[in-house]
PDB file of C-alpha atoms in Angstrom:
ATOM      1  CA  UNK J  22     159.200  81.657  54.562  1.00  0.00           C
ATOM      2  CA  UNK J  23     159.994  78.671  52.604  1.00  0.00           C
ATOM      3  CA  UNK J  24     162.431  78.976  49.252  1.00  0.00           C
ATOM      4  CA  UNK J  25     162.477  76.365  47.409  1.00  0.00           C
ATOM      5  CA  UNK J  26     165.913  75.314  45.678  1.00  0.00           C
ATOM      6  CA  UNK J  27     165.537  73.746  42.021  1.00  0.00           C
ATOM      7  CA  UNK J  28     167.516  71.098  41.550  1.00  0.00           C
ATOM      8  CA  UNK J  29     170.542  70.527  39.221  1.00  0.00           C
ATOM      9  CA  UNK J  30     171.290  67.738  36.979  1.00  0.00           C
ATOM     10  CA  UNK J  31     174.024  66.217  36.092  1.00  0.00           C
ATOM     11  CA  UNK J  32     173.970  67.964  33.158  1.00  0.00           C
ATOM     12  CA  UNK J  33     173.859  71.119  33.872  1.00  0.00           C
ATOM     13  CA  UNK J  34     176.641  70.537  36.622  1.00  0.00           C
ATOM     14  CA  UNK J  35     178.384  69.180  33.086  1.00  0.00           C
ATOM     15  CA  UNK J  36     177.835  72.134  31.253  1.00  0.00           C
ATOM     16  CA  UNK J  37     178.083  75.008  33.486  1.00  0.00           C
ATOM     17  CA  UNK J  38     180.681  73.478  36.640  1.00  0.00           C
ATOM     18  CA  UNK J  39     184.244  73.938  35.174  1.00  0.00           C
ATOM     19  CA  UNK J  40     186.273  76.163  34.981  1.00  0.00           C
ATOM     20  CA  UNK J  41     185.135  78.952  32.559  1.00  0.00           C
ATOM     21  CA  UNK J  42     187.219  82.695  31.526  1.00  0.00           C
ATOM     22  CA  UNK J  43     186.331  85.848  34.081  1.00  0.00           C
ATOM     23  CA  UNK J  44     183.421  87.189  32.650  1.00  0.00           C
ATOM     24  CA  UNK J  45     185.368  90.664  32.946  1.00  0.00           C
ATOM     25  CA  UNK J  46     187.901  90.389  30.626  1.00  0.00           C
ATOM     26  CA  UNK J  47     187.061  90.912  26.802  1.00  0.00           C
ATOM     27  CA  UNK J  48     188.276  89.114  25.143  1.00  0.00           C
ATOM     28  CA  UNK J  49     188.791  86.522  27.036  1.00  0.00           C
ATOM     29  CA  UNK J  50     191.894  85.345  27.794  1.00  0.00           C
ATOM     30  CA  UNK J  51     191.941  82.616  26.325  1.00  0.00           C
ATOM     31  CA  UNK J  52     191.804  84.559  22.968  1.00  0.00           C
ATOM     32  CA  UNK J  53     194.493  86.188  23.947  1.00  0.00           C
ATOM     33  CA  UNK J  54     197.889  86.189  21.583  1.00  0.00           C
ATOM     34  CA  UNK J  55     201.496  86.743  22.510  1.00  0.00           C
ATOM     35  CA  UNK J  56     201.947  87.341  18.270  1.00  0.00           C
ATOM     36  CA  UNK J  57     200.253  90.576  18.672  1.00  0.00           C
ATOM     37  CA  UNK J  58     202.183  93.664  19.050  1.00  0.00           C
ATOM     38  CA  UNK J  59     202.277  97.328  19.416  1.00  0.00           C
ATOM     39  CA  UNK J  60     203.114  98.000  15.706  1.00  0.00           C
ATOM     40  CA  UNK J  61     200.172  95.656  14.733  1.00  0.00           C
ATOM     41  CA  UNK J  62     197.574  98.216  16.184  1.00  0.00           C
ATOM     42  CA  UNK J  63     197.325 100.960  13.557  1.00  0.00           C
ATOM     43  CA  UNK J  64     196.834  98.642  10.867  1.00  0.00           C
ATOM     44  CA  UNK J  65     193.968  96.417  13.371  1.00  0.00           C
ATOM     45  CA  UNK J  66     191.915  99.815  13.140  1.00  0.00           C
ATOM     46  CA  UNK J  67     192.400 100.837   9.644  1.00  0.00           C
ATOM     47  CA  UNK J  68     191.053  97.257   9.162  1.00  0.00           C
ATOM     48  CA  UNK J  69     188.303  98.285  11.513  1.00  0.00           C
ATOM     49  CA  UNK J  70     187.421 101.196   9.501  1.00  0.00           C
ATOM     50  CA  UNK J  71     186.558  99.272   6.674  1.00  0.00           C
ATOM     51  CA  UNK J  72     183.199  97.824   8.598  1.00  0.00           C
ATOM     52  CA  UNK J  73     180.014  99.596   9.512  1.00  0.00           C
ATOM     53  CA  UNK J  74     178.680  97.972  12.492  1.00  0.00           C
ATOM     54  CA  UNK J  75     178.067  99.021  15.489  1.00  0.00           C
ATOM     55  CA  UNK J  76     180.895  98.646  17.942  1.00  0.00           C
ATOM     56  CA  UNK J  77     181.115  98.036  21.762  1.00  0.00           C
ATOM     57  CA  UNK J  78     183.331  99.753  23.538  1.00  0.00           C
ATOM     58  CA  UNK J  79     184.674  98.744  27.807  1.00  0.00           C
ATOM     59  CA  UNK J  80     186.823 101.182  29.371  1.00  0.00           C
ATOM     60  CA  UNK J  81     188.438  99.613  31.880  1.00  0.00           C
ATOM     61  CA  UNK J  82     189.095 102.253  35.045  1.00  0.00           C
ATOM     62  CA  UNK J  83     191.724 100.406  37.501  1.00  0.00           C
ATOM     63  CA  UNK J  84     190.723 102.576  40.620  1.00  0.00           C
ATOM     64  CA  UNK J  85     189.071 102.036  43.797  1.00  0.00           C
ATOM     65  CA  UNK J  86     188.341 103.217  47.263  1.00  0.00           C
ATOM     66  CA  UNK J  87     188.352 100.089  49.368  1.00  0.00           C
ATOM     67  CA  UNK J  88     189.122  96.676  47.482  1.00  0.00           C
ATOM     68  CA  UNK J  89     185.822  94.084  47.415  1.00  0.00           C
ATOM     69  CA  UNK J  90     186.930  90.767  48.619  1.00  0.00           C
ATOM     70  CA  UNK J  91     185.049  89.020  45.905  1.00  0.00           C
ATOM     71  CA  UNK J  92     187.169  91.035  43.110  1.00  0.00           C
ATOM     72  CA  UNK J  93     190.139  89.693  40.615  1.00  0.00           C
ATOM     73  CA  UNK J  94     190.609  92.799  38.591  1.00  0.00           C
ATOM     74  CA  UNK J  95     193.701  94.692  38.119  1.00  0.00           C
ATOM     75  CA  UNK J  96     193.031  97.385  40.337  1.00  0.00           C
ATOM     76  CA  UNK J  97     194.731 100.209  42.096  1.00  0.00           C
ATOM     77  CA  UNK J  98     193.355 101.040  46.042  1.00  0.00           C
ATOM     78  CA  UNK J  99     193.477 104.618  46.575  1.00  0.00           C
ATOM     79  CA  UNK J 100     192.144 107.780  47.211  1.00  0.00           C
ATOM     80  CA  UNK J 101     194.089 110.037  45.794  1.00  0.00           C
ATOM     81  CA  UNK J 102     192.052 111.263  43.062  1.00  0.00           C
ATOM     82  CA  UNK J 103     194.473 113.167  40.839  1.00  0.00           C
ATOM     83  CA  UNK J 104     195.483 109.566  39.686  1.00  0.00           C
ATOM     84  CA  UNK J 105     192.284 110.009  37.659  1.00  0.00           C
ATOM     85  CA  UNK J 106     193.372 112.646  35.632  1.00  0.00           C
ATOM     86  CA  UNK J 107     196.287 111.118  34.609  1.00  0.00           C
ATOM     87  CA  UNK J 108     194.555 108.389  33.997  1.00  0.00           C
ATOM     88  CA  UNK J 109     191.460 110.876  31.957  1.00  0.00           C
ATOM     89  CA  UNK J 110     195.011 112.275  29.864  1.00  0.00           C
ATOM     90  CA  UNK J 111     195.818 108.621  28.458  1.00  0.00           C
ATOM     91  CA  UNK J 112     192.232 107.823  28.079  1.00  0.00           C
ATOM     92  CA  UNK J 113     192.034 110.876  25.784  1.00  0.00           C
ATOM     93  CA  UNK J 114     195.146 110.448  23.878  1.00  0.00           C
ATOM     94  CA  UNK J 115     193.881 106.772  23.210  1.00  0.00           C
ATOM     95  CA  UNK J 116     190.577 107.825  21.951  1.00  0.00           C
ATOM     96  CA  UNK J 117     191.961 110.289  20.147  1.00  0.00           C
ATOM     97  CA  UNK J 118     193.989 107.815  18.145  1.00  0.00           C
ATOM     98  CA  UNK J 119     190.336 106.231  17.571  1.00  0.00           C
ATOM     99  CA  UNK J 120     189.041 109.511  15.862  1.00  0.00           C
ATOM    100  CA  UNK J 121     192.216 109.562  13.960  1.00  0.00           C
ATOM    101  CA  UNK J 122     192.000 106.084  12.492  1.00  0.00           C
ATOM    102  CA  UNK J 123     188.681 106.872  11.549  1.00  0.00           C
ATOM    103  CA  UNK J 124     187.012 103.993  13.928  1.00  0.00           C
ATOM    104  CA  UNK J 125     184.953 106.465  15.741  1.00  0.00           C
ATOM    105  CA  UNK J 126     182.577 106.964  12.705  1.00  0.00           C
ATOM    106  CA  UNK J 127     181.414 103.763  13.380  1.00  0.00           C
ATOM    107  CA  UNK J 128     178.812 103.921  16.322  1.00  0.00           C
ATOM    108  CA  UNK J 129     178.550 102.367  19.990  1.00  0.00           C
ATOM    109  CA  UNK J 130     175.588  99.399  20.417  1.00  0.00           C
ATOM    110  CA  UNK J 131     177.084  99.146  23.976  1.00  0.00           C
ATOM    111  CA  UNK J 132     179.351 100.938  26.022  1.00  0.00           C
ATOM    112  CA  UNK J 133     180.259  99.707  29.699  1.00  0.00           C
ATOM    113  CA  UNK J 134     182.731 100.604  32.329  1.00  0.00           C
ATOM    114  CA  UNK J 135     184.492  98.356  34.585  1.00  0.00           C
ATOM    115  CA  UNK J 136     186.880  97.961  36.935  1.00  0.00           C
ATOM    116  CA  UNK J 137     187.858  98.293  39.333  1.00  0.00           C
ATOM    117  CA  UNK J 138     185.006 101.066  40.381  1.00  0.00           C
ATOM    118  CA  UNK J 139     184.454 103.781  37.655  1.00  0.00           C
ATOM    119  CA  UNK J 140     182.418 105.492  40.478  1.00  0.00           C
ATOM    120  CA  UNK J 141     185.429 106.481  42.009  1.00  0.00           C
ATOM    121  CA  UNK J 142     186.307 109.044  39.653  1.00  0.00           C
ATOM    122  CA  UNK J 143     185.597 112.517  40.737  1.00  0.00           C
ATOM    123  CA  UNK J 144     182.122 113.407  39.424  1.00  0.00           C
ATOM    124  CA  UNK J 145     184.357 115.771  37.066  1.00  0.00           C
ATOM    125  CA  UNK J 146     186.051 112.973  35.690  1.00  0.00           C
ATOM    126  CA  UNK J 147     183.444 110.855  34.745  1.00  0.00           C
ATOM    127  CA  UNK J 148     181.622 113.953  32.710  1.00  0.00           C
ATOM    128  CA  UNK J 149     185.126 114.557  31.012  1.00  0.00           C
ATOM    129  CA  UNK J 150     185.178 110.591  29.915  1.00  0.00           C
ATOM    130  CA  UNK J 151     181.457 110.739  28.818  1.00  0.00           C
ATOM    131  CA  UNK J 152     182.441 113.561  26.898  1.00  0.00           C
ATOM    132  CA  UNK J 153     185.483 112.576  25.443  1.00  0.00           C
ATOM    133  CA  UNK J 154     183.705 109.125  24.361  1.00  0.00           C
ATOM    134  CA  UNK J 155     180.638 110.817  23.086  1.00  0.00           C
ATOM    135  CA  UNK J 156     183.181 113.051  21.412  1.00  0.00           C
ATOM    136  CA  UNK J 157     184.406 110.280  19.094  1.00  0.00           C
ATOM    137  CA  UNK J 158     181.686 107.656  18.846  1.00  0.00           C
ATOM    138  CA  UNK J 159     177.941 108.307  18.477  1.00  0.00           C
ATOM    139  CA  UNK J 160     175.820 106.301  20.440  1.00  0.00           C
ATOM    140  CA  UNK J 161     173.067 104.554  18.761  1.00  0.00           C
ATOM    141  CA  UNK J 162     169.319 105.333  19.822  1.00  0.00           C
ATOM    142  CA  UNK J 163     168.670 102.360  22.553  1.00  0.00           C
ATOM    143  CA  UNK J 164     172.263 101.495  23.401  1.00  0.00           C
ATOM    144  CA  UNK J 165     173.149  99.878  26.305  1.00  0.00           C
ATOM    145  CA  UNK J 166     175.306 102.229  28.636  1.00  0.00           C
ATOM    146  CA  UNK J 167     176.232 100.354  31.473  1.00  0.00           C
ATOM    147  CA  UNK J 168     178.753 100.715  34.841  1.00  0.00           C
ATOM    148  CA  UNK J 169     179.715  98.767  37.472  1.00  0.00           C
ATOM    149  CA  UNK J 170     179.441 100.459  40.895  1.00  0.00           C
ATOM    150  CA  UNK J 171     180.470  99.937  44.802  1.00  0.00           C
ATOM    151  CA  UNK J 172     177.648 100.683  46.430  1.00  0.00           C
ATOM    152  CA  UNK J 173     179.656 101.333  49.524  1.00  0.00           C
ATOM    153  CA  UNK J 174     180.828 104.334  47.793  1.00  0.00           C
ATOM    154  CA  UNK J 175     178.406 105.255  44.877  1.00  0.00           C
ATOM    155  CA  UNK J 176     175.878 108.498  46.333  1.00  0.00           C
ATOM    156  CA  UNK J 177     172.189 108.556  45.037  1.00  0.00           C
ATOM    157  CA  UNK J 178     173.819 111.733  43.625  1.00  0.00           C
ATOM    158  CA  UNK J 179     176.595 110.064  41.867  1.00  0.00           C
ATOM    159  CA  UNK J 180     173.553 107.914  40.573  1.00  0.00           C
ATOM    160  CA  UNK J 181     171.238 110.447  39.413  1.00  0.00           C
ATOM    161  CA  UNK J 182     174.289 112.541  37.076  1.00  0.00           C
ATOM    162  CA  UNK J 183     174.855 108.642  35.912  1.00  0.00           C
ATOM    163  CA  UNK J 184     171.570 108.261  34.721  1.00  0.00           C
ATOM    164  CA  UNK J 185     171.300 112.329  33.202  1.00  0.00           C
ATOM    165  CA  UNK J 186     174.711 110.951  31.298  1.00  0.00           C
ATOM    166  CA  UNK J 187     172.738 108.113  29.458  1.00  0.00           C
ATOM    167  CA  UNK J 188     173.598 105.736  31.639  1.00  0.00           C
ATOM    168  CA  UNK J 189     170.982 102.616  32.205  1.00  0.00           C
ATOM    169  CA  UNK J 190     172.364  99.598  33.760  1.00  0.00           C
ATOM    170  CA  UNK J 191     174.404  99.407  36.707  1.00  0.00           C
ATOM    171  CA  UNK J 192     176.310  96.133  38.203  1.00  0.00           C
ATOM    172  CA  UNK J 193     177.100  95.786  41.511  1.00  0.00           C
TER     173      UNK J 193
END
């Protein structure tokens, strides 16, 4: 079987061959600010509450089984998995802050988790951050729920209470 290659110009080389942000961080880091503190937060979401649009929301989970040689996320290898609920406890606390502000009556257009692998929370853990999202944001009718997996770790099971959760992209 022949493939045939398209070719490239010189414009697209141009365009698309330097050096660009990680598509993984949001924002990107080149809008990020050293100005921006701690104290500024409340008052970011209370000017947040003032919109109506939908929102998108990343959560980024730092964990994973075996590291992927292609990755430059801030991860953590391991396999001890009651990391994760220490991890679930400051997920909580922070999205409880969210219902506080009054953020979380706006609703999520797109919700996506990163990493790291988010598959490598316990199957418990990933229904108690579903819920605890879904608990402060609604979800608009045709939202984009996405995950990144490792399919050297993610089970057809794993997949299947993925897609029962809402669930309907996943990046490998």
């Amino acid at each position: 079987m022949t493939v045939a290659i398209p070719e490239v110009s010189r414009e697209q080389l141009d365009k698309y061959g330097g050096p660009a942000p990680r598509y993984t961080s949001y924002p990107t880091a080149l809008d990020w600010r050293d100005d921006v503190r701690p104290t500024a937060y409340p008052g970011m979401l209370h000017l947040a509450t003032r919109f109506d649009d939908p929102l998108s929301l990343y959560v980024h989970i730092p964990f994973c089984e075996r590291r992927c040689l292609f990755c430059g996320c801030n991860v953590a290898v391991t396999r001890d998995r009651s990391r994760g609920d220490v991890f679930m406890s400051g997920i909580e606390r922070e999205l409880e802050t969210l219902r506080q502000s009054g953020i979380g009556r706006r609703p999520l257009s797109q919700v996506h988790w990163g990493g790291g692998t988010p598959t490598w929370l316990t199957e418990g853990q990933t229904v108690r951050l579903h819920d605890a999202i879904r608990a402060t944001f609604g979800i608009v009718q045709g939202a984009e729920v996405a995950i990144e997996v490792d399919p050297r770790v993610t089970t057809g099971e794993r997949v299947r209470l993925l897609a029962g959760l809402g669930f309907d992209r996943i990046s490998m």
